[in-house]
Coordinates of C-alpha atoms in Angstrom, one line a residue:
X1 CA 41.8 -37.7 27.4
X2 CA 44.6 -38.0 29.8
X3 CA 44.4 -41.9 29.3
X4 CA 44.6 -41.2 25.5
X5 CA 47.6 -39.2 26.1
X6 CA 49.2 -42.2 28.3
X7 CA 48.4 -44.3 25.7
X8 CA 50.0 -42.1 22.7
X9 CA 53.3 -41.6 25.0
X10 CA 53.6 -45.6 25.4
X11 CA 52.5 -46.3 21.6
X12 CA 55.2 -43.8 20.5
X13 CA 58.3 -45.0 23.4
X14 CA 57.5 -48.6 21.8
X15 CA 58.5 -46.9 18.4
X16 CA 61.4 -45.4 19.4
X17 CA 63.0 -48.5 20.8
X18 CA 65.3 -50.2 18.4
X19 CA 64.4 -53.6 19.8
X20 CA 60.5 -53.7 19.7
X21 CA 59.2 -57.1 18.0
X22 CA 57.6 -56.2 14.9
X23 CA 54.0 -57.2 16.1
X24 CA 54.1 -54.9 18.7
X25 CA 55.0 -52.1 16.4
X26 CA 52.6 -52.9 14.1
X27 CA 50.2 -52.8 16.8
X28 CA 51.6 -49.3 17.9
X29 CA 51.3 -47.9 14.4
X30 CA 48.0 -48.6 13.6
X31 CA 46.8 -47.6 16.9
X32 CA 48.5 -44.4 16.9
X33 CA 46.1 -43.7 13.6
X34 CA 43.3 -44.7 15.3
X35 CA 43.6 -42.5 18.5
X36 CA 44.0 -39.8 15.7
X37 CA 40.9 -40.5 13.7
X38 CA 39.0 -40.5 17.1
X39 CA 40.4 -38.6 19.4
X40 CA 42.3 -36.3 17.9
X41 CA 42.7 -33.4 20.6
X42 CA 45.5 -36.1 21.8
X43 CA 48.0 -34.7 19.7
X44 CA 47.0 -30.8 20.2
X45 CA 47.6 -30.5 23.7
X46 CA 51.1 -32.4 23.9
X47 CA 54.3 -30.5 21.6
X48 CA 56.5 -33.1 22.2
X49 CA 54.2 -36.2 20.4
X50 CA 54.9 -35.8 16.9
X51 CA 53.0 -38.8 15.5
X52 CA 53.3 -38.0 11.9
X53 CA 57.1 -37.9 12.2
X54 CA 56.8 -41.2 14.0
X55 CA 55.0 -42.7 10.8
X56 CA 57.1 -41.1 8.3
X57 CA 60.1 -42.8 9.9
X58 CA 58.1 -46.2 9.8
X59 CA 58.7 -46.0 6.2
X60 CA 62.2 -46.7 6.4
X61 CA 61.4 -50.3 7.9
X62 CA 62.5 -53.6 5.6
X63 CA 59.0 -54.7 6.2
X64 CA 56.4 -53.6 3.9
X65 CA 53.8 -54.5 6.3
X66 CA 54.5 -52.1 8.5
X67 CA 54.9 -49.3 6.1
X68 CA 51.3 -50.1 4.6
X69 CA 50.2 -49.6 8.5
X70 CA 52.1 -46.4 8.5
X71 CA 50.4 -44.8 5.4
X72 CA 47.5 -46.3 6.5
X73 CA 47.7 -44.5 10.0
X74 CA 49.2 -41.6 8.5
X75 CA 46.0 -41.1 6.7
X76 CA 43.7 -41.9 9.6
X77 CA 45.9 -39.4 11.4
X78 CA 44.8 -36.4 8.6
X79 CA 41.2 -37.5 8.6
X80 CA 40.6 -36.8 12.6
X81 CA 42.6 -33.1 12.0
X82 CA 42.9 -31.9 8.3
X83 CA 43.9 -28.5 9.6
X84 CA 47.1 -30.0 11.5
X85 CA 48.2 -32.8 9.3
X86 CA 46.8 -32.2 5.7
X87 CA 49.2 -29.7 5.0
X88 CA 52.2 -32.1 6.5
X89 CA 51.2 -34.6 3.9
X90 CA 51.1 -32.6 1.2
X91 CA 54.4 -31.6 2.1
X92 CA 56.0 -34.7 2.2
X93 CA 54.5 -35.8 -1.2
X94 CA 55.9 -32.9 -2.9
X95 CA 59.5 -33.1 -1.1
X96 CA 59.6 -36.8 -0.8
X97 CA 59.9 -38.8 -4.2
X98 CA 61.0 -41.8 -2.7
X99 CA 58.4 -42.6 -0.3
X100 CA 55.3 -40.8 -2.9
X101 CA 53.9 -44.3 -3.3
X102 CA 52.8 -44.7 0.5
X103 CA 52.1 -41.3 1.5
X104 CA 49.2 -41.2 -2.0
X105 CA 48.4 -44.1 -0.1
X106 CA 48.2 -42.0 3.1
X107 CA 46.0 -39.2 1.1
X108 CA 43.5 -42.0 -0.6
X109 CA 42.7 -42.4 2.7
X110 CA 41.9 -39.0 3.8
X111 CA 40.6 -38.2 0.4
X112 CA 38.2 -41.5 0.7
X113 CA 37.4 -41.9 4.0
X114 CA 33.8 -42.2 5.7
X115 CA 34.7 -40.7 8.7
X116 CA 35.7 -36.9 7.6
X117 CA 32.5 -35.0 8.6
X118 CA 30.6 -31.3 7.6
X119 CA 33.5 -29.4 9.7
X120 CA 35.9 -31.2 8.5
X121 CA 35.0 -30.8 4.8
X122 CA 35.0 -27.4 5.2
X123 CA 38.6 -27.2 5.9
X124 CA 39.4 -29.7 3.4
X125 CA 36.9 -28.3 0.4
X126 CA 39.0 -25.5 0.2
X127 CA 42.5 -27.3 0.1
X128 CA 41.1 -29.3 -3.3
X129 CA 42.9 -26.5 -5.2
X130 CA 46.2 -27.8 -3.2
X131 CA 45.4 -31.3 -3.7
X132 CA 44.8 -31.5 -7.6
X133 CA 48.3 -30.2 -8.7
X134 CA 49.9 -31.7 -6.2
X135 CA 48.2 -35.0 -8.0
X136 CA 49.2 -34.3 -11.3
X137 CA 52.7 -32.3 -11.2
X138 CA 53.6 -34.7 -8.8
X139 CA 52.3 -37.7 -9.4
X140 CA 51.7 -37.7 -13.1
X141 CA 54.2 -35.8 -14.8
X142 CA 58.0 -36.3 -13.0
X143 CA 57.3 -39.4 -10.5
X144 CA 55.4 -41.5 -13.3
X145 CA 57.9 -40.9 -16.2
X146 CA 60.2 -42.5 -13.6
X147 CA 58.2 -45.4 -12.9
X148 CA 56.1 -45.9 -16.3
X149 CA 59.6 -46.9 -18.0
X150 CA 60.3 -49.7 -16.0
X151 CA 56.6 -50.9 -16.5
X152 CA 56.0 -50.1 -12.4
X153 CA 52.2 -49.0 -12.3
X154 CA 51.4 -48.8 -8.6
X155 CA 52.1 -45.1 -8.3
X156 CA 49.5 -44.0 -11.3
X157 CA 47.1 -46.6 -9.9
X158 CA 47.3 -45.0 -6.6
X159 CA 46.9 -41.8 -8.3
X160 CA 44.1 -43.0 -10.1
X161 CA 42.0 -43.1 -7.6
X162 CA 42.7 -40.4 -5.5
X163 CA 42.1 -38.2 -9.1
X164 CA 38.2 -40.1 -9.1
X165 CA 37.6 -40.1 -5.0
X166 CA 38.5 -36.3 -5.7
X167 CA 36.2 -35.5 -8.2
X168 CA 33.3 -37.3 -6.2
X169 CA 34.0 -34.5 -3.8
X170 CA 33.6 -31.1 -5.8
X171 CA 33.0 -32.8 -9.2
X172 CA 31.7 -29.1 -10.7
X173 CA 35.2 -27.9 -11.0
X174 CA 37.0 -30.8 -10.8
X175 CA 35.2 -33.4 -13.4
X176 CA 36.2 -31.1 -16.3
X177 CA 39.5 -30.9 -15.6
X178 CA 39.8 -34.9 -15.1
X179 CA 38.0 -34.8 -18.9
X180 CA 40.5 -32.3 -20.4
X181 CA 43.3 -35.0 -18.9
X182 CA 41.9 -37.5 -21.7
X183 CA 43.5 -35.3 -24.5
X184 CA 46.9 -34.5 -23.2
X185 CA 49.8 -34.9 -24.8
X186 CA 51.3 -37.2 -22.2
X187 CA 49.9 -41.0 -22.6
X188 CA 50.4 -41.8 -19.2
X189 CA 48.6 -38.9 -17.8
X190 CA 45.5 -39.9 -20.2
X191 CA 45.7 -43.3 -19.4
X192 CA 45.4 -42.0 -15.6
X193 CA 42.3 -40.0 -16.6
X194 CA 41.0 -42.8 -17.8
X195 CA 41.7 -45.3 -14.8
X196 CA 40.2 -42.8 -12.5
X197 CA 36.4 -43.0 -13.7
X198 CA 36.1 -46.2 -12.5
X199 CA 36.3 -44.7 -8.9
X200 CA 34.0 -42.5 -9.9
X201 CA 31.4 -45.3 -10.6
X202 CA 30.2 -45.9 -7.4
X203 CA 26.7 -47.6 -6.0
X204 CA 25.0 -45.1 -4.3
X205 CA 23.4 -42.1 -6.1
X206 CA 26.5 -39.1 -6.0
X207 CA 26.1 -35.8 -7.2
X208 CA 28.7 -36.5 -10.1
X209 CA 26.8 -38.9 -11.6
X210 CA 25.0 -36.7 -13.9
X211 CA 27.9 -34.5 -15.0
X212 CA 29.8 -38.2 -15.6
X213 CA 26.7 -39.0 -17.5
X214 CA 27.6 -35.9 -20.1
X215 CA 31.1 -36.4 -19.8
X216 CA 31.4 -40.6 -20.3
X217 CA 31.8 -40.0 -23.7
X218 CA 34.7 -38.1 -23.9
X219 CA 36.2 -40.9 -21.8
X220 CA 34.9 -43.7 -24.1
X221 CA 36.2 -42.0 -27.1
X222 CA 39.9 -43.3 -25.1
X223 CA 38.8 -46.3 -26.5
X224 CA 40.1 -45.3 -30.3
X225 CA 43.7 -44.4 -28.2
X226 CA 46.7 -45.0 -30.1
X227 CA 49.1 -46.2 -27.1
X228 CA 48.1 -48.9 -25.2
X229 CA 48.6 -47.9 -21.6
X230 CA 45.2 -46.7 -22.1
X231 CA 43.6 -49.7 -24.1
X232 CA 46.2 -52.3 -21.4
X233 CA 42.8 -53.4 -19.7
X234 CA 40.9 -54.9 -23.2
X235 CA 43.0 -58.7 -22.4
X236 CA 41.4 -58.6 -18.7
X237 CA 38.0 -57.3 -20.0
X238 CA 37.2 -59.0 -23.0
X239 CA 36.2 -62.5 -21.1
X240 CA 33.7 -60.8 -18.9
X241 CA 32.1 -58.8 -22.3
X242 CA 31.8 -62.1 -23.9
X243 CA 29.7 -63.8 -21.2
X244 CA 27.4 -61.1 -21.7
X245 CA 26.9 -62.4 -25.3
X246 CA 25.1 -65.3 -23.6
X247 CA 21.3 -66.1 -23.0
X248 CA 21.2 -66.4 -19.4
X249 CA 17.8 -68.7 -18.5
X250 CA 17.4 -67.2 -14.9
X251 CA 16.7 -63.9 -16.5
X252 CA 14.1 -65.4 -19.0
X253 CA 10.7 -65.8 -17.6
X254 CA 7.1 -66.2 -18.7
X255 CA 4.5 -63.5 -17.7
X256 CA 0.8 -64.7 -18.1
X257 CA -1.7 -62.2 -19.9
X258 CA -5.2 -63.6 -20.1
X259 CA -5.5 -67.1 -21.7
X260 CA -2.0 -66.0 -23.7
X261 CA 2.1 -66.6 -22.2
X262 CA 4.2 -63.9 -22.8
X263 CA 8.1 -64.9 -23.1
X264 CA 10.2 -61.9 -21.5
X265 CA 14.3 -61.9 -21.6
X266 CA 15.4 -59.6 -18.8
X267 CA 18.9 -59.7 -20.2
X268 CA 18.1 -58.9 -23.9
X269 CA 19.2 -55.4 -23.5
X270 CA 22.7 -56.3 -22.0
X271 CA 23.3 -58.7 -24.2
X272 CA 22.5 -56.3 -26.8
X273 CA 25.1 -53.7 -25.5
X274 CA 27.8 -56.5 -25.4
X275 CA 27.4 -57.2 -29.2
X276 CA 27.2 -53.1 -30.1
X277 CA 30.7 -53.4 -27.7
X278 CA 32.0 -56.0 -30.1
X279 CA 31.5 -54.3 -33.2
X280 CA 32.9 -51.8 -31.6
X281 CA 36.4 -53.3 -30.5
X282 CA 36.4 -55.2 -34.0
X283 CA 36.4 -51.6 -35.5
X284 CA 39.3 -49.8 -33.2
X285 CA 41.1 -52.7 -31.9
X286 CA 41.1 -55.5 -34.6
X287 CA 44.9 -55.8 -34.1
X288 CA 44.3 -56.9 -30.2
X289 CA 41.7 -59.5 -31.0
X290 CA 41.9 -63.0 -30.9
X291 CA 39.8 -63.3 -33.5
X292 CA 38.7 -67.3 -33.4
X293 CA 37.6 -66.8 -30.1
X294 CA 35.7 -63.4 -31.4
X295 CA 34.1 -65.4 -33.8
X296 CA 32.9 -68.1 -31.4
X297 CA 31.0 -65.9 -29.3
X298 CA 30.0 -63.4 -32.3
X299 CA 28.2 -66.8 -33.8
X300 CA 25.3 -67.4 -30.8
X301 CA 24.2 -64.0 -32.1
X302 CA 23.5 -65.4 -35.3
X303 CA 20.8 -67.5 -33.1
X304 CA 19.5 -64.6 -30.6
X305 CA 16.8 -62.2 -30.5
X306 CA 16.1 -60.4 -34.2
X307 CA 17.9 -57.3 -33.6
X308 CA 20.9 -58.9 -32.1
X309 CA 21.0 -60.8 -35.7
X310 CA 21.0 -57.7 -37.2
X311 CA 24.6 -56.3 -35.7
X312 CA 25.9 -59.9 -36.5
X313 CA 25.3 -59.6 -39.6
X314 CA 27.0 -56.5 -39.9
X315 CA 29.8 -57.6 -37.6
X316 CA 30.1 -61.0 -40.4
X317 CA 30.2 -58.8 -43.3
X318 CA 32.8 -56.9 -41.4
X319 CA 35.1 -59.9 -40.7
X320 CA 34.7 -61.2 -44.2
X321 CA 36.2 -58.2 -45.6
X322 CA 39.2 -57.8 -42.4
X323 CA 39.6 -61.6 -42.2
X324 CA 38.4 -63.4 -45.4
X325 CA 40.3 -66.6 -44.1
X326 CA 38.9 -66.9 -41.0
X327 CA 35.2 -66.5 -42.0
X328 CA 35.8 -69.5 -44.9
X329 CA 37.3 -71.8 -42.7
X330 CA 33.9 -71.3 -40.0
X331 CA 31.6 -71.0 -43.0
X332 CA 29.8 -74.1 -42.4
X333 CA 29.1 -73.2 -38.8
X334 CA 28.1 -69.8 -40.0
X335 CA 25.8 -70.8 -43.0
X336 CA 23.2 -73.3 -41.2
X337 CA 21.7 -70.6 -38.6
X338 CA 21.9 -67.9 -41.5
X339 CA 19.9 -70.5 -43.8
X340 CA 17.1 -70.8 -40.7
X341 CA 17.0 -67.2 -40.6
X342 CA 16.6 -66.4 -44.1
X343 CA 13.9 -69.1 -44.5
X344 CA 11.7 -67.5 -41.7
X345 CA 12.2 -63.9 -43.4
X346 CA 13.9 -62.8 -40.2
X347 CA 17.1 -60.9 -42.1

């Protein structure tokens, strides 16, 4: 412990000098969070070593590298004692507007982080209450009017996913309020809603999944919003939904039964789910479509597995009354696997 301590007191004296290279502070920064996180009776014995104030004033540096180590540290710094330095965070966030970007950054962290064990959830379990408004008065309503006009999303990203690592914490209280976000007046705070599920979705087994099972269509319904800070991701999506609209060979396979083969598609059911998504978008968010490109991949259903026929089909008749143009100049494409289908009795 007492070389920890020698090691804080040096960390911080190469802070306080004016002319420390920027590597070396870097390194003092980081390693200050560190000796937090792992040891942190460091700072309880010694008054004098105020490490938080020491990262908060990092934030004043030209160098955004350093401030990301300083919210980064800042963070480690509340994970090794929530008691001590949760409450200084949440502090800052509320009296510092300026700097809200880094220190959410800071409280991701602490909200995220691996390391905080049983004891340590204890304290922090019961400080949720403190966390959530500070997130959405905060964060949401003043801070992100700010920053939502002049199109800077970073601080309702960050936001985002402090809302979701939250709810994975105590989502029986906190998973209904993140659903009653979705029907706010304020766009920006249902788009937020919104973005946080995704940190909800995580690959091991959580104790939210089920109530997010119940509740993932209320945040689908967002789908049908009006303002498009909640639809802004459909550009970046659609691509990735329309290779799903492919037969993929490696999950097609053969399965022997007696002196009979058996064809089986593996991927026949997510392929089915990316057309139902299609019809889907074509009736809430024709206006966003490029429809050509729709059409291209909507035609290899006109070729797949019988039910997949079946929504194209409905997704054509669709288009033919939305886009009449569109479906005459493709009608020759569209005609010949229709023709095959109608001669084997498959529609």
């Amino acid at each position: 412990l007492s070389k920890s301590s020698q090691l804080a007191n040096q960390l911080a004296q190469q802070l306080r000098t004016a002319d420390t290279p920027d590597g070396v502070r870097l390194f003092s920064l980081l390693t200050l969070g560190e000796l937090g996180r792992k040891c942190p009776k460091v700072y309880e014995n010694d008054s004098t070593l105020k490490p938080e104030e020491l990262l908060v004033d990092a934030f004043n540096s030209s160098s955004e590298e350093l401030k990301t180590a300083a919210s980064y540290s800042l963070g480690m710094l509340a994970v090794g004692n929530l008691e001590k330095f949760l409450p200084f965070l949440l502090k800052q966030i509320n009296s510092q507007p300026k700097r809200q970007y880094l220190l959410l950054h800071a409280l991701k962290e602490v909200i995220g982080s691996e390391s905080v064990d049983m004891k340590a959830m204890e304290f922090f379990r019961p400080r949720i209450e403190q966390i959530w408004p500070v997130l959405m008065d905060h964060a949401i309503w003043p801070v992100l009017m700010d920053h939502a006009v002049c199109a800077e999303e970073g601080t309702r990203n960050v936001v985002a996913e402090c809302l979701g690592k939250l709810c994975l914490v105590h989502p029986e209280s906190l998973l209904p309020l993140l659903k009653d976000c979705t029907v706010s007046k304020n766009p920006l705070m249902r788009a937020s809603a919104v973005t946080a599920v995704k940190f909800l979705i995580v690959e091991q087994w959580t104790a939210a999944d089920d109530l997010l099972h119940d509740a993932m269509p209320d945040f689908l319904q967002t789908v049908n919003d009006r303002d498009l800070n909640i639809r802004d991701i459909l550009d970046v999506f659609l691509p990735s939904l329309y290779a799903e609209t492919m037969v993929k060979k490696e999950l097609v396979r053969e399965v022997e039964m007696g002196p009979f083969k058996h064809t089986v598609d593996d991927g026949l059911d997510l392929r089915k789910a990316a057309f139902e998504c299609m019809y889907t978008l074509l009736e809430t968010c024709l206006e966003r479509l490029e429809i050509n490109e729709f059409m291209t991949h909507m035609e290899s259903g006109l070729k797949d597995h019988h039910d997949i026929k079946l929504l194209t089909c409905l997704m054509l008749a669709r288009l033919a009354a939305l886009c009449p143009t569109q479906v005459l100049q493709r009608l020759d494409r569209l005609c010949e696997p229709l023709k095959v289908s109608f001669k084997r009795g498959l529609i």
